[in-house]
């Protein structure tokens, strides 16, 4: 059974930093791309970042590029999201998601979702 | 403003059919495969359709989808109260190298 368990969320002041972790199990972690998707309270889904398998190449949404960094540790089956220079509009539930398919080939599907980690940016 | 355009809401009576459109461009839907996600109230999103038309195991065949050019459509037949949810389309954008979601469509069963 695929499981994705996020941790590291919390309350942070504007300009602060947080590091989210996502521990994965139930599949061969190193073989799959992983992504983060966020959802602000009462709003829709917003894609944040992806890290591909193999070369661990990453892509980011414009809204977080230069502030967030995604990484992975295949030896620990864990993906991370380092969030710096946080702003109020980064407040959201952050989902860790496993990818089915090959995004760079145009086949990018999000088949398993974690329960989410809540990040609140407020003074 | 979302890159993919969906209607904010659709509604129909129980047993009826609804369709949700998702309009994009040649750099996303026009050249990538579309997926659809269902988010029931207070729950985590779930993959409903992938590879434009395929249903994961466990998704009933009341849910179907199609794609033509830079647009895609999700259809729900035999509408049930349990189908009340937000539905999102998504696709990889090959020009921007990012994933894009639609803003979501709320389905209401009258």
XYZ file of C-alpha atoms in Angstrom, chain A:
123
model
C 0.000 0.000 0.000
C 1.361 3.379 -1.031
C 1.703 5.796 1.858
C 2.912 9.386 1.845
C 3.394 11.063 5.201
C 4.145 14.769 5.294
C 5.703 16.553 8.236
C 7.281 19.882 9.052
C 4.327 22.202 8.657
C 3.509 24.915 11.154
C 3.208 28.611 11.863
C 5.994 30.856 10.614
C 6.437 34.602 10.382
C 6.666 36.349 7.022
C 10.208 36.088 5.716
C 10.832 32.886 7.651
C 11.664 29.386 6.507
C 10.227 25.898 6.836
C 11.272 22.513 5.551
C 8.608 19.994 4.660
C 9.400 16.295 4.516
C 7.448 13.494 2.929
C 8.212 9.906 3.861
C 7.111 7.460 1.188
C 6.490 3.742 1.384
C 4.810 0.985 -0.572
C 6.560 1.574 -3.901
C 10.047 1.812 -5.391
C 10.617 5.435 -4.466
C 13.701 6.023 -6.580
C 11.833 5.092 -9.761
C 9.170 7.795 -9.527
C 9.005 11.520 -9.832
C 7.467 13.297 -6.868
C 5.676 16.580 -6.660
C 4.239 19.096 -4.196
C 0.797 20.598 -4.691
C -0.701 23.205 -2.382
C -4.184 24.403 -1.632
C -4.850 27.684 0.105
C -7.890 27.764 2.399
C -11.041 27.700 0.305
C -9.082 27.825 -2.947
C -8.181 25.447 -5.754
C -5.160 23.248 -6.334
C -1.866 24.920 -7.199
C 1.098 22.935 -8.450
C 4.316 23.925 -6.664
C 7.267 21.811 -7.762
C 8.386 18.485 -9.197
C 11.541 16.439 -8.827
C 12.123 13.820 -11.455
C 13.527 10.363 -10.903
C 16.943 9.474 -12.238
C 18.590 12.870 -12.632
C 16.555 14.565 -9.843
C 15.951 17.512 -12.132
C 13.454 19.969 -10.667
C 10.881 22.452 -11.900
C 8.996 25.130 -10.019
C 5.911 27.253 -10.334
C 6.630 30.913 -10.998
C 5.125 31.814 -7.634
C 7.806 29.905 -5.703
C 10.800 29.826 -8.026
C 13.892 31.213 -6.299
C 12.370 30.773 -2.828
C 11.539 27.057 -2.652
C 13.838 24.104 -3.286
C 12.728 20.540 -3.791
C 15.080 17.632 -3.130
C 14.974 13.913 -2.516
C 16.896 11.278 -0.595
C 16.342 7.946 -2.281
C 18.168 6.124 0.510
C 15.493 7.336 2.936
C 12.527 7.309 0.549
C 11.928 10.938 1.373
C 11.237 14.093 -0.594
C 11.734 17.551 0.849
C 10.517 21.057 0.182
C 12.695 23.817 1.592
C 10.656 27.007 1.750
C 12.428 30.321 2.296
C 11.279 33.934 2.282
C 7.783 32.810 3.099
C 4.882 35.161 2.426
C 1.311 35.286 3.625
C 0.110 33.975 0.277
C 2.156 30.799 0.813
C -0.330 29.827 3.526
C -1.810 26.533 2.376
C -2.115 22.818 2.869
C 0.869 21.272 1.105
C 0.323 17.853 -0.411
C 3.108 15.432 -1.245
C 2.125 13.511 -4.359
C 3.520 10.549 -6.245
C 3.633 10.879 -10.025
C 2.486 8.248 -12.482
C 4.014 8.693 -15.890
C 6.823 10.791 -17.288
C 6.155 14.522 -17.017
C 8.843 15.611 -19.425
C 7.223 13.342 -21.991
C 3.857 15.010 -21.440
C 2.319 12.183 -19.440
C 2.116 13.502 -15.914
C -0.485 12.179 -13.495
C -0.763 12.447 -9.727
C -1.883 9.042 -8.512
C -1.241 9.030 -4.754
C -1.642 11.983 -2.408
C -0.574 12.468 1.191
C -2.894 13.991 3.760
C -1.066 17.300 3.610
C 0.998 19.531 5.869
C -0.467 22.862 6.889
C 1.771 25.889 6.513
C 0.579 29.158 7.989
C 2.546 32.336 7.363
C 1.478 35.064 9.719
C 2.887 37.556 12.175
